mmCIF file of C-alpha atoms in Angstrom:
data_model
loop_
_atom_site.group_PDB
_atom_site.id
_atom_site.type_symbol
_atom_site.label_atom_id
_atom_site.label_comp_id
_atom_site.label_asym_id
_atom_site.label_seq_id
_atom_site.Cartn_x
_atom_site.Cartn_y
_atom_site.Cartn_z
ATOM 1 C CA GLU A 1 -108.483 150.747 -33.651
ATOM 2 C CA ILE A 2 -107.892 148.997 -30.342
ATOM 3 C CA VAL A 3 -108.441 145.249 -30.520
ATOM 4 C CA LEU A 4 -109.727 143.499 -27.405
ATOM 5 C CA THR A 5 -108.928 139.810 -26.964
ATOM 6 C CA GLN A 6 -110.991 137.868 -24.457
ATOM 7 C CA SER A 7 -110.131 134.519 -22.972
ATOM 8 C CA PRO A 8 -111.283 131.904 -22.676
ATOM 9 C CA THR A 9 -113.768 131.864 -25.525
ATOM 10 C CA THR A 10 -115.994 129.434 -23.659
ATOM 11 C CA MET A 11 -115.860 127.965 -20.201
ATOM 12 C CA ALA A 12 -118.031 126.014 -17.806
ATOM 13 C CA ALA A 13 -118.101 126.476 -14.060
ATOM 14 C CA SER A 14 -119.813 124.632 -11.230
ATOM 15 C CA PRO A 15 -121.981 126.416 -8.667
ATOM 16 C CA GLY A 16 -119.745 127.887 -5.998
ATOM 17 C CA GLU A 17 -116.649 127.874 -8.200
ATOM 18 C CA LYS A 18 -114.495 130.987 -8.614
ATOM 19 C CA VAL A 19 -114.394 132.276 -12.202
ATOM 20 C CA THR A 20 -111.998 134.709 -13.866
ATOM 21 C CA LEU A 21 -112.467 136.105 -17.359
ATOM 22 C CA THR A 22 -109.728 138.144 -18.998
ATOM 23 C CA CYS A 23 -109.591 140.878 -21.607
ATOM 24 C CA ARG A 24 -106.381 142.122 -23.200
ATOM 25 C CA ALA A 25 -106.150 145.320 -25.220
ATOM 26 C CA SER A 26 -103.818 145.877 -28.157
ATOM 27 C CA SER A 27 -102.942 149.318 -26.717
ATOM 28 C CA SER A 28 -103.213 150.754 -23.261
ATOM 29 C CA VAL A 29 -106.682 151.946 -22.238
ATOM 30 C CA SER A 30 -107.775 154.022 -19.257
ATOM 31 C CA TYR A 31 -110.640 151.781 -18.203
ATOM 32 C CA MET A 32 -112.407 148.604 -19.211
ATOM 33 C CA HIS A 33 -116.154 148.077 -19.168
ATOM 34 C CA TRP A 34 -118.027 144.783 -19.128
ATOM 35 C CA TYR A 35 -121.472 143.750 -20.352
ATOM 36 C CA GLN A 36 -123.522 140.659 -19.657
ATOM 37 C CA GLN A 37 -125.704 139.285 -22.422
ATOM 38 C CA ARG A 38 -128.100 136.424 -21.831
ATOM 39 C CA SER A 39 -129.426 134.443 -24.758
ATOM 40 C CA GLY A 40 -132.013 136.408 -26.729
ATOM 41 C CA ALA A 41 -131.542 139.572 -24.663
ATOM 42 C CA SER A 42 -129.734 142.838 -25.196
ATOM 43 C CA PRO A 43 -126.402 143.506 -23.488
ATOM 44 C CA LYS A 44 -126.526 144.941 -19.975
ATOM 45 C CA LEU A 45 -123.876 147.149 -18.464
ATOM 46 C CA TRP A 46 -122.293 145.006 -15.779
ATOM 47 C CA ILE A 47 -119.021 146.584 -14.649
ATOM 48 C CA TYR A 48 -117.876 150.067 -15.653
ATOM 49 C CA GLU A 49 -114.643 151.965 -15.253
ATOM 50 C CA THR A 50 -112.811 148.718 -14.564
ATOM 51 C CA SER A 51 -114.173 147.958 -11.119
ATOM 52 C CA LYS A 52 -117.524 149.688 -10.479
ATOM 53 C CA LEU A 53 -120.568 147.434 -10.390
ATOM 54 C CA ALA A 54 -123.594 148.608 -12.333
ATOM 55 C CA SER A 55 -126.857 148.943 -10.478
ATOM 56 C CA GLY A 56 -128.269 145.600 -9.400
ATOM 57 C CA VAL A 57 -125.112 143.586 -10.046
ATOM 58 C CA PRO A 58 -124.395 141.155 -7.187
ATOM 59 C CA ASN A 59 -121.265 141.831 -5.172
ATOM 60 C CA ARG A 60 -119.857 138.387 -5.967
ATOM 61 C CA PHE A 61 -118.709 140.118 -9.173
ATOM 62 C CA SER A 62 -115.594 142.244 -9.274
ATOM 63 C CA GLY A 63 -113.392 143.842 -11.890
ATOM 64 C CA SER A 64 -109.745 144.780 -11.923
ATOM 65 C CA GLY A 65 -106.836 145.613 -14.173
ATOM 66 C CA SER A 66 -104.941 148.426 -15.815
ATOM 67 C CA GLY A 67 -103.136 149.298 -19.020
ATOM 68 C CA THR A 68 -103.677 146.406 -21.416
ATOM 69 C CA SER A 69 -104.820 143.669 -19.058
ATOM 70 C CA TYR A 70 -108.205 143.474 -17.325
ATOM 71 C CA SER A 71 -110.315 140.825 -15.660
ATOM 72 C CA LEU A 72 -113.796 140.111 -14.394
ATOM 73 C CA THR A 73 -114.083 137.741 -11.454
ATOM 74 C CA ILE A 74 -117.050 135.915 -10.000
ATOM 75 C CA ASN A 75 -116.300 134.920 -6.444
ATOM 76 C CA SER A 76 -118.769 132.071 -6.354
ATOM 77 C CA MET A 77 -120.570 130.999 -9.534
ATOM 78 C CA GLU A 78 -124.339 130.935 -9.455
ATOM 79 C CA THR A 79 -126.836 129.565 -11.989
ATOM 80 C CA GLU A 80 -127.978 133.018 -13.058
ATOM 81 C CA ASP A 81 -124.419 134.007 -14.020
ATOM 82 C CA ALA A 82 -124.445 131.784 -17.105
ATOM 83 C CA ALA A 83 -124.240 134.251 -20.000
ATOM 84 C CA THR A 84 -121.819 135.799 -22.453
ATOM 85 C CA TYR A 85 -119.617 138.584 -21.124
ATOM 86 C CA TYR A 86 -118.122 141.245 -23.378
ATOM 87 C CA CYS A 87 -115.417 143.750 -22.539
ATOM 88 C CA GLN A 88 -115.448 147.199 -24.149
ATOM 89 C CA GLN A 89 -113.030 150.120 -24.328
ATOM 90 C CA GLY A 90 -114.080 153.710 -24.750
ATOM 91 C CA SER A 91 -110.664 155.339 -24.431
ATOM 92 C CA SER A 92 -110.323 155.925 -28.146
ATOM 93 C CA TYR A 93 -112.568 155.933 -31.188
ATOM 94 C CA PRO A 94 -113.986 153.743 -32.442
ATOM 95 C CA PRO A 95 -115.253 152.091 -29.271
ATOM 96 C CA THR A 96 -114.527 148.390 -29.564
ATOM 97 C CA PHE A 97 -115.757 145.194 -27.961
ATOM 98 C CA GLY A 98 -114.095 141.879 -27.326
ATOM 99 C CA ALA A 99 -115.411 138.720 -28.973
ATOM 100 C CA GLY A 100 -116.964 137.623 -25.707
ATOM 101 C CA THR A 101 -116.586 134.788 -23.217
ATOM 102 C CA LYS A 102 -119.480 132.384 -23.018
ATOM 103 C CA LEU A 103 -119.817 131.192 -19.446
ATOM 104 C CA GLU A 104 -121.841 128.033 -18.971
ATOM 105 C CA LEU A 105 -123.000 126.170 -15.909
ATOM 106 C CA LYS A 106 -121.305 122.835 -15.344
ATOM 107 C CA GLN B 1 -136.885 154.885 -15.639
ATOM 108 C CA VAL B 2 -134.738 155.095 -18.742
ATOM 109 C CA ASN B 3 -136.094 153.152 -21.684
ATOM 110 C CA LEU B 4 -135.031 152.833 -25.303
ATOM 111 C CA LEU B 5 -137.808 151.308 -27.354
ATOM 112 C CA GLN B 6 -136.825 150.073 -30.774
ATOM 113 C CA SER B 7 -138.954 149.335 -33.810
ATOM 114 C CA ARG B 8 -140.104 145.867 -34.787
ATOM 115 C CA ALA B 9 -138.167 143.282 -36.740
ATOM 116 C CA ALA B 10 -137.793 143.930 -40.451
ATOM 117 C CA LEU B 11 -137.620 141.630 -43.474
ATOM 118 C CA VAL B 12 -136.211 143.500 -46.451
ATOM 119 C CA LYS B 13 -135.134 142.629 -49.959
ATOM 120 C CA PRO B 14 -131.530 142.854 -51.127
ATOM 121 C CA GLY B 15 -130.701 146.282 -52.477
ATOM 122 C CA ALA B 16 -133.451 147.973 -50.490
ATOM 123 C CA SER B 17 -133.169 150.326 -47.511
ATOM 124 C CA VAL B 18 -134.626 150.146 -44.025
ATOM 125 C CA LYS B 19 -135.102 152.800 -41.347
ATOM 126 C CA LEU B 20 -134.930 151.710 -37.720
ATOM 127 C CA SER B 21 -136.208 153.774 -34.832
ATOM 128 C CA CYS B 22 -135.262 154.141 -31.179
ATOM 129 C CA LYS B 23 -137.641 156.083 -28.923
ATOM 130 C CA ALA B 24 -136.122 157.334 -25.685
ATOM 131 C CA SER B 25 -137.988 158.007 -22.470
ATOM 132 C CA GLY B 26 -137.257 158.547 -18.799
ATOM 133 C CA TYR B 27 -134.496 161.119 -19.244
ATOM 134 C CA THR B 28 -133.690 164.324 -21.097
ATOM 135 C CA PHE B 29 -133.131 163.114 -24.647
ATOM 136 C CA THR B 30 -130.697 165.835 -25.615
ATOM 137 C CA ASP B 31 -128.372 165.193 -22.663
ATOM 138 C CA TYR B 32 -126.875 161.926 -23.987
ATOM 139 C CA TYR B 33 -125.537 160.764 -27.325
ATOM 140 C CA ILE B 34 -127.286 157.814 -28.936
ATOM 141 C CA HIS B 35 -125.046 155.125 -30.401
ATOM 142 C CA TRP B 36 -125.881 152.191 -32.647
ATOM 143 C CA VAL B 37 -124.297 148.752 -32.430
ATOM 144 C CA LYS B 38 -124.533 145.756 -34.769
ATOM 145 C CA GLN B 39 -124.549 142.154 -33.634
ATOM 146 C CA SER B 40 -124.460 139.541 -36.347
ATOM 147 C CA HIS B 41 -125.962 136.185 -35.379
ATOM 148 C CA GLY B 42 -123.856 134.527 -32.717
ATOM 149 C CA LYS B 43 -121.134 137.129 -33.089
ATOM 150 C CA SER B 44 -119.768 140.043 -31.131
ATOM 151 C CA LEU B 45 -120.727 143.693 -31.073
ATOM 152 C CA GLU B 46 -119.645 146.276 -33.660
ATOM 153 C CA TRP B 47 -119.970 150.005 -33.128
ATOM 154 C CA ILE B 48 -121.685 151.737 -36.036
ATOM 155 C CA GLY B 49 -121.738 155.382 -34.994
ATOM 156 C CA TYR B 50 -123.382 157.993 -32.849
ATOM 157 C CA ILE B 51 -125.541 161.068 -33.043
ATOM 158 C CA ASN B 52 -125.696 164.050 -30.731
ATOM 159 C CA PRO B 53 -129.459 164.563 -30.320
ATOM 160 C CA ASN B 54 -128.978 168.207 -29.460
ATOM 161 C CA SER B 55 -126.963 169.298 -32.484
ATOM 162 C CA GLY B 56 -127.525 166.426 -34.911
ATOM 163 C CA TYR B 57 -123.757 165.941 -35.208
ATOM 164 C CA THR B 58 -122.832 162.420 -36.245
ATOM 165 C CA ASN B 59 -119.698 160.301 -36.154
ATOM 166 C CA TYR B 60 -119.422 156.961 -37.939
ATOM 167 C CA ASN B 61 -117.224 153.919 -37.873
ATOM 168 C CA GLU B 62 -115.359 154.018 -41.221
ATOM 169 C CA LYS B 63 -116.760 150.580 -41.988
ATOM 170 C CA PHE B 64 -120.354 151.862 -41.863
ATOM 171 C CA LYS B 65 -119.949 155.333 -43.386
ATOM 172 C CA SER B 66 -121.591 154.393 -46.668
ATOM 173 C CA LYS B 67 -124.076 152.026 -45.055
ATOM 174 C CA ALA B 68 -125.720 153.864 -42.166
ATOM 175 C CA THR B 69 -127.282 157.310 -41.795
ATOM 176 C CA LEU B 70 -128.211 158.547 -38.319
ATOM 177 C CA THR B 71 -130.841 161.173 -37.634
ATOM 178 C CA VAL B 72 -132.991 162.365 -34.729
ATOM 179 C CA ASP B 73 -136.378 163.946 -34.164
ATOM 180 C CA LYS B 74 -136.147 165.956 -30.964
ATOM 181 C CA SER B 75 -139.899 166.584 -30.935
ATOM 182 C CA THR B 76 -140.544 162.870 -30.372
ATOM 183 C CA ASN B 77 -137.312 161.903 -28.584
ATOM 184 C CA THR B 78 -136.597 159.424 -31.335
ATOM 185 C CA ALA B 79 -133.345 158.447 -33.014
ATOM 186 C CA TYR B 80 -133.251 156.766 -36.402
ATOM 187 C CA MET B 81 -130.780 154.712 -38.359
ATOM 188 C CA GLU B 82 -131.264 154.117 -42.045
ATOM 189 C CA LEU B 83 -129.354 151.258 -43.642
ATOM 190 C CA SER B 84 -129.017 151.392 -47.415
ATOM 191 C CA ARG B 85 -128.212 148.984 -50.271
ATOM 192 C CA LEU B 86 -128.821 146.023 -48.040
ATOM 193 C CA THR B 87 -127.075 142.693 -48.563
ATOM 194 C CA SER B 88 -127.048 139.444 -46.627
ATOM 195 C CA GLU B 89 -124.072 140.815 -44.674
ATOM 196 C CA ASP B 90 -126.432 143.361 -43.134
ATOM 197 C CA SER B 91 -128.678 140.691 -41.621
ATOM 198 C CA ALA B 92 -128.154 141.174 -37.902
ATOM 199 C CA THR B 93 -129.617 142.554 -34.706
ATOM 200 C CA TYR B 94 -129.146 146.276 -34.292
ATOM 201 C CA TYR B 95 -129.148 148.002 -30.925
ATOM 202 C CA CYS B 96 -129.431 151.619 -29.964
ATOM 203 C CA THR B 97 -127.690 152.488 -26.737
ATOM 204 C CA ARG B 98 -127.099 155.523 -24.585
ATOM 205 C CA ARG B 99 -123.542 156.508 -23.899
ATOM 206 C CA ARG B 100 -122.550 157.777 -20.470
ATOM 207 C CA GLY B 101 -118.905 158.806 -20.421
ATOM 208 C CA PRO B 102 -116.893 156.030 -22.079
ATOM 209 C CA PHE B 103 -119.472 153.243 -21.663
ATOM 210 C CA PHE B 104 -123.060 152.386 -22.626
ATOM 211 C CA ASP B 105 -125.474 152.347 -19.722
ATOM 212 C CA TYR B 106 -128.849 151.613 -21.329
ATOM 213 C CA TRP B 107 -129.663 149.521 -24.378
ATOM 214 C CA GLY B 108 -132.731 149.096 -26.529
ATOM 215 C CA GLN B 109 -134.226 145.643 -26.886
ATOM 216 C CA GLY B 110 -132.675 145.275 -30.317
ATOM 217 C CA VAL B 111 -134.244 144.916 -33.745
ATOM 218 C CA MET B 112 -133.530 142.000 -36.033
ATOM 219 C CA VAL B 113 -133.077 142.875 -39.694
ATOM 220 C CA THR B 114 -133.257 140.022 -42.182
ATOM 221 C CA VAL B 115 -132.217 140.621 -45.769
ATOM 222 C CA SER B 116 -133.760 138.059 -48.064
ATOM 223 C CA SER B 117 -135.527 137.903 -51.394
#
């Protein structure tokens, strides 16, 4: 199965700061998808097919990457962005998720 | 709007089984596969398997083949997952989710299963 490695594991950002989360795959994948999970809530689709924002996602978020290296960027951190973000690949079975990056507000 | 409503939290004894439900609404149930995902406390997400609501065809993660059984009831737009021979390792939150292409676009609210005597 394809292993997804996210970094950093945890980070803190100040309001207005630019944030970049990364996800590396053990084999090449066609796309990467990202989910946001707030404490006590279910995951929400956040970015799909590498760079498309899910409905309702603010445009300060963006996604990029190809092959084995992908990233999620927040242009300017806001309070509501504090959450855990998971990457996921669906290119081959089984679908797999990264261990997550917990993003905290500084 | 699309909604996946899961059953309530369950407290079950070791060695017992539990059947979780996921009732879909707001879309044509048979048009999308339903997948199940496990999240142990404070941990990441593990894919358990999926069911095609139209045909009943299932596909499981090898790790969960002897643990989970997926079924559907098309008459009530409900998917089920039965977990058998429960141990403390099965204590977790379980989500049903709808797959669209290679990603999961809608998720249930999750159901916490606690295995304890």
